[in-house]
Amino acid sequence: SSGRVFGGRDAGWAQARVGALCGRSVAMAGAAGEVEDDEKRETLLGDIFTILDQKRRGFISRVELAHILDAMQADSSIKFAVPEPLVLTDGMKDSRVTMIDLRKFLRAFGAADLEDVKWFAESVVKVETELREVWRRAVQRWRERVERLYRRNLHRYLLASQPERVARWLLLRTSMDLNSKDEAAVGLLGLGITQQEVEVLFTDETAEDIARCGEGIEPFLEALDMAGKLSETCLEGDLSQPCSPEQNARICEILARMVSLSKRCRELACLFIHEDALSFATAIVSTGAVSQAVIAEASRFIMALIDYRVHENARDYEKLCRQRLAEYLELDSVIDSIDLARERQNVSSARQQPGRHALKSLETSRRCISDWVGSLLMLRVDFDRGEMLDMLIKYDERRVTLESEGGQRKSEDSPVAVSLFSWGRTAIYLLCRLDISSHHMLHEHRTVLRTHLWKLLLNILASAGDRGRRLFRAGRGMHVICSVAQGNAFGLRREELAPEEEEDREEEEELIVHGIWGSQDPSRAWPYIELADEGLKEHRYYEMDFLDDEFYGSKDRALATAFLEYMSSGAVWGEEALADEMMQYPNTLQVLSKLRPPPCLLLQKLLNSPGFSEYLHRIARRIAVASTEEALQAVYMADATRHSLFPICYDARQADKSQAFLTVKAQILEVEAQNIALRILGHAHHCLQVFLAEERALADAQQSSAAAEFEKAASLERPIAECSGLLAARLPLRAEELGDLAVSIYAQLRDFARRSVLAANPLRASGAEKQTAQGAAASWRSSYFGRYQEQILGHKALQTARSDCQSKSYGIADDKGDGQSLHISEPSLYPYEFLVALRIVELISLRDAWRTAPFLVELQDSLEQVTGQRPFRALMDAQENPDFAVAEFPWRTGLAPLRTFRLSQVPLRRSELRRLPRESPLDIVSGLESTLAAYQSLDLWKDLPAEDERSTAAERRRLSMLAVTFGHLCFYHPQTVTLEDSSQGLSFRLGITMEMLARVRETLQEPPFEGVQAVAAFAALRAPAGWSCDVLHCSSKAAVLTLQALSGEEAHLAFVNLAGVWMLWANCTNDLSQVLSECSRCGEYFVCDGFNC
């Protein structure tokens, strides 16, 4: 052992010891030199051998003895020479030296020399014994420290803190099995950390070296102590009560120290993760029993642990740590199995558990990162929530920023790490808190905090690739974006009620009024274009959600749309993937088109998607299923509150009845789905056009900044026009369907115009009782048609007309000097279906502009007038006409003045129309004959005083005849007609005579036209001699029949059949040099460029 001391790192110390003993060595040498006794030499040699042979092995080390003799040479008083076999050299090999060898090597030494050697050997052995004891205690302390960690299977994290040889020794005693926690299964090949094994490990190490190894273990022991102390402190006292202020302060101190330890090195963080500190810290945050300071410190501790990303760089012996962190980060979560309704309830109840009992149940319910984030999102104090959100955002952004800026990326070329929040349910919780269409207890109310939520969500999903898309879809991200984007700009205010009370109030409202949403806000929500999800009130909003907008602005809405635009970049999702996500929500197009300003870029991406047509069909069918079922239930379901199939009921569950019912339902459903698809596209186009009109009006109103406003409006026109063009291109209408659609709109428009005028012009009552009944009837009419009858021309003449009409049966006002009589009103509040039809017709015109028939153009014009998109032409037509007084026309004689009459204001009563059927061309000819004859026999052409009652009655009668002629018997588009004020004026303007009508009537009454009514029958006939008969099919609902006499008096008339109703063509209005019945270009009116309307 002396050889180990002198040959090791303590050789210098031995030489210094020799120098200290030099004086005594000289004195002893002088005394011993006097007598040399062989017996004494033998005794000294035996003593030297015994001193050096401490283990009584019968030999000593030659190297050890050589070191002693070499060290003694440092004393100048030593005179002996070291024997040749004991001279210390660099490459000297050790060997055994027996007593005989010792005598042989030291035979030249005298007694005094041997005395010096003996004393020196005793000193060396004594010093070595003391050092050995110090070394042994150091080994013992190191073993005890390691054993504390070894018993908990934590010694594996010491490897980086120990020298390489010690780390290898520990690694051999570390199991790679995840499930092995007991001491017996820890080591490999039966190895352990017994005292003997540790002494062998440190055989060549000094106490100082061992102490330095032990210092590396101290932080791990402290970490273990802190973890235990944290648990004890949190569970002190009554667990049903919150922590006391003093207890919160101690918890904060402990957590702060744990944060410091975690940031010191990765292995300390692994130890905490191994000990489930992540789950326990999350439970602390989740409980409502600690202070905000504790929550903040626990959150810093969690971030310090997960920041090392052990799941990405774990070593083989860190499998358990990697598994714990993977479980915490929810790396193996199945996104498709997420139940959104349940998760919404989970995040809302994250901090509703009172007390600290949850801290004791971690073994049965381990917490994860989404629980931590969800708890922070549900903090009760707004400032605390904002502070924690800001902390999360800054932490997550560190993976994006450079190291020079405090981030984690080494350079701009370094890849951006995936967000640790991008697994599991964290993104789902963020979306739940952003969904302002949910109940007020489930979402975030502060605009500022919603802005923070959008930033965090964007950072998370942008780094997650395809997994981010799946999370976005699982959380119904498009629905959330649309709900935030529309905010409180649309819909109804929602009261802050409990869910149960809200449900009961909705039932109560259904008893009072049906379809309250559509009736209260028709201008903002077209019926049957949006699909409402169960449990969500997408058309309602809470005022409390937008209280911040006055000061902070609606930045969350801007971020919602900016979120989609950012995701469309190729580095994130790309345009195709974004469009796919946008089509996961049924109301995306409906909501985006309503925004102000509209996000044209997003709309273009959606409409340009290859799957948009299929998406539109799918959504329209889903909406149609709901609306059709609702409509049919009113037909066959028993309801004792009204007349219905009751008490004998129609049971649709019976096989025979069910099959018949399903057949009818399928047919209705198919048609309704097509209508709803058109409505959705028309609604989007309508919103864009309304916004553009508002911007133009704003530019016109603000003349001081007109240049800027006009420039803004002009910059919007092009993208809006592009969006409208894309909408038109997506119309699910074939070419052959356009004519039928136009005819259906035309028929409804004419019928509405007639009935609206009737509602505004009630019959005169006679007697008090009739007056009372008439008042009740008028009140009922107002609720049906009267609400559509408001003045749209706000000049005083109409106000006078309203007061004057009360004393006139037909509401005819005085002549205002422009050749017309003013009636009471025009429709301005109209059935919303006409606006729907207008927008659909506009889209058709955009898609088929080069082949649009004039019929469709004039139909669009009529829709624009009735919906108020442009002023009524009734009062302007006469002003727009050329100067009739100087013009020469074939229908003018010049013997009577011209007069313009408004046709749209004269009511057409049912009794009057019943006498004039329109089932065949013969009916039209007969009706015109009788009407023209009656017109020519009016008293107006006699010389009567202006105040004569006969003159007034004749004026009324003339208006009625003109309305019947142009509004019932003839196909005529304008709202007014100008003709000569004479008995022949109407005949001349139409371009027909009584003789012509008689000849045509006689022809139609004879074979082969006798009794023929259908268009197909006329097409199959062969015209009689002297006549030509041509049938032009414009669509399945529109056809033109042309009759022309080939000899004799000219007779060339065209009859139009629209949806089975015959009318005389009298719409040659573009060329005033022609009579109205001129029909040479009649076919082109319905057919353009060989394409059927």
Tab-separated table of C-alpha atoms in Angstrom, residues 466-600:
chain	number	residue	atom	x	y	z
A	466	ASP	CA	-51.278	17.505	-41.178
A	467	ARG	CA	-51.871	16.846	-37.478
A	468	GLY	CA	-52.737	20.528	-37.098
A	469	ARG	CA	-55.366	20.175	-39.799
A	470	ARG	CA	-56.865	17.176	-38.054
A	471	LEU	CA	-56.959	19.016	-34.739
A	472	PHE	CA	-58.524	22.037	-36.424
A	473	ARG	CA	-61.171	19.814	-37.933
A	474	ALA	CA	-61.812	17.891	-34.719
A	475	GLY	CA	-62.377	21.181	-32.909
A	476	ARG	CA	-64.705	22.416	-35.688
A	477	GLY	CA	-62.292	25.221	-36.401
A	478	MET	CA	-64.153	26.667	-39.383
A	479	HIS	CA	-67.309	26.992	-37.326
A	480	VAL	CA	-65.330	28.810	-34.633
A	481	ILE	CA	-63.707	31.154	-37.137
A	482	CYS	CA	-67.061	31.998	-38.683
A	483	SER	CA	-68.713	32.598	-35.320
A	484	VAL	CA	-65.929	34.982	-34.257
A	485	ALA	CA	-65.694	36.667	-37.641
A	486	GLN	CA	-69.379	37.589	-37.777
A	487	GLY	CA	-69.422	38.592	-34.103
A	488	ASN	CA	-72.387	40.779	-33.247
A	489	ALA	CA	-72.777	42.181	-36.757
A	490	PHE	CA	-75.559	39.703	-37.509
A	491	GLY	CA	-78.191	37.896	-35.516
A	492	LEU	CA	-80.084	38.470	-32.300
A	493	ARG	CA	-78.961	39.324	-28.802
A	494	ARG	CA	-78.779	36.379	-26.432
A	495	GLU	CA	-79.447	36.673	-22.724
A	496	GLU	CA	-77.042	35.288	-20.133
A	497	LEU	CA	-79.198	32.476	-18.784
A	498	ALA	CA	-78.563	29.033	-17.418
A	499	PRO	CA	-78.755	26.332	-20.099
A	500	GLU	CA	-81.931	24.865	-18.687
A	501	GLU	CA	-83.710	28.220	-18.463
A	502	GLU	CA	-82.617	29.124	-21.961
A	503	GLU	CA	-84.065	25.900	-23.322
A	504	ASP	CA	-87.383	26.517	-21.579
A	505	ARG	CA	-87.594	30.071	-22.905
A	506	GLU	CA	-86.975	28.879	-26.442
A	507	GLU	CA	-89.872	26.475	-26.115
A	508	GLU	CA	-92.024	29.328	-24.876
A	509	GLU	CA	-91.035	31.487	-27.841
A	510	GLU	CA	-91.964	28.688	-30.226
A	511	LEU	CA	-95.487	28.793	-28.823
A	512	ILE	CA	-95.759	32.509	-29.541
A	513	VAL	CA	-94.142	32.850	-32.927
A	514	HIS	CA	-92.760	30.336	-35.362
A	515	GLY	CA	-89.419	31.046	-36.974
A	516	ILE	CA	-88.585	34.005	-34.750
A	517	TRP	CA	-85.140	34.387	-36.238
A	518	GLY	CA	-86.234	34.848	-39.827
A	519	SER	CA	-89.145	37.127	-38.921
A	520	GLN	CA	-87.074	39.463	-36.754
A	521	ASP	CA	-84.075	39.809	-38.995
A	522	PRO	CA	-84.980	38.915	-42.598
A	523	SER	CA	-82.471	41.321	-44.125
A	524	ARG	CA	-79.551	39.528	-42.527
A	525	ALA	CA	-80.503	35.888	-42.800
A	526	TRP	CA	-82.231	34.379	-45.762
A	527	PRO	CA	-84.377	31.442	-44.747
A	528	TYR	CA	-83.175	27.955	-45.548
A	529	ILE	CA	-79.572	28.729	-46.438
A	530	GLU	CA	-77.778	27.891	-43.186
A	531	LEU	CA	-77.538	24.655	-41.292
A	532	ALA	CA	-77.735	25.056	-37.528
A	533	ASP	CA	-75.835	22.612	-35.343
A	534	GLU	CA	-77.430	21.001	-32.351
A	535	GLY	CA	-76.826	22.952	-29.145
A	536	LEU	CA	-75.189	25.963	-30.827
A	537	LYS	CA	-76.898	29.320	-31.405
A	538	GLU	CA	-74.961	30.525	-34.417
A	539	HIS	CA	-77.455	33.304	-35.146
A	540	ARG	CA	-77.303	34.763	-31.637
A	541	TYR	CA	-74.645	36.620	-29.695
A	542	TYR	CA	-73.956	37.845	-26.171
A	543	GLU	CA	-73.454	41.569	-25.708
A	544	MET	CA	-70.885	40.868	-23.022
A	545	ASP	CA	-68.611	39.282	-25.632
A	546	PHE	CA	-68.151	42.605	-27.429
A	547	LEU	CA	-67.940	45.183	-24.652
A	548	ASP	CA	-64.205	45.605	-25.325
A	549	ASP	CA	-64.664	46.466	-28.982
A	550	GLU	CA	-65.391	50.125	-28.250
A	551	PHE	CA	-61.909	50.593	-26.798
A	552	TYR	CA	-59.874	47.727	-28.166
A	553	GLY	CA	-61.473	47.197	-31.559
A	554	SER	CA	-62.584	43.909	-33.067
A	555	LYS	CA	-59.071	42.559	-33.512
A	556	ASP	CA	-60.182	39.011	-32.807
A	557	ARG	CA	-62.421	39.100	-35.895
A	558	ALA	CA	-59.585	40.375	-38.051
A	559	LEU	CA	-57.321	37.650	-36.686
A	560	ALA	CA	-59.930	35.003	-37.432
A	561	THR	CA	-59.870	35.738	-41.166
A	562	ALA	CA	-56.125	36.435	-41.141
A	563	PHE	CA	-55.703	32.986	-39.610
A	564	LEU	CA	-57.165	31.376	-42.722
A	565	GLU	CA	-55.143	33.531	-45.081
A	566	TYR	CA	-51.944	32.567	-43.294
A	567	MET	CA	-52.822	28.887	-43.363
A	568	SER	CA	-53.291	29.042	-47.127
A	569	SER	CA	-49.570	29.648	-47.663
A	570	GLY	CA	-47.608	26.781	-49.135
A	571	ALA	CA	-45.380	26.552	-46.065
A	572	VAL	CA	-48.356	25.665	-43.861
A	573	TRP	CA	-51.448	24.009	-45.369
A	574	GLY	CA	-51.662	25.350	-48.879
A	575	GLU	CA	-54.692	26.624	-50.780
A	576	GLU	CA	-56.150	23.221	-51.600
A	577	ALA	CA	-55.955	21.979	-48.020
A	578	LEU	CA	-57.376	25.259	-46.702
A	579	ALA	CA	-60.329	25.029	-49.071
A	580	ASP	CA	-60.889	21.479	-47.884
A	581	GLU	CA	-60.991	22.680	-44.268
A	582	MET	CA	-63.306	25.547	-45.153
A	583	MET	CA	-65.713	23.046	-46.660
A	584	GLN	CA	-65.912	21.103	-43.392
A	585	TYR	CA	-68.351	23.734	-42.085
A	586	PRO	CA	-71.706	23.968	-43.865
A	587	ASN	CA	-72.097	27.752	-43.493
A	588	THR	CA	-68.660	28.956	-44.564
A	589	LEU	CA	-69.744	30.667	-47.783
A	590	GLN	CA	-72.825	32.155	-46.140
A	591	VAL	CA	-70.838	33.726	-43.298
A	592	LEU	CA	-67.775	34.900	-45.227
A	593	SER	CA	-69.914	36.662	-47.813
A	594	LYS	CA	-71.667	38.654	-45.060
A	595	LEU	CA	-68.464	40.043	-43.533
A	596	ARG	CA	-67.576	43.697	-43.929
A	597	PRO	CA	-65.378	44.020	-45.888
A	598	PRO	CA	-65.805	40.614	-47.508
A	599	PRO	CA	-62.659	38.441	-47.544
A	600	CYS	CA	-62.572	38.126	-51.313
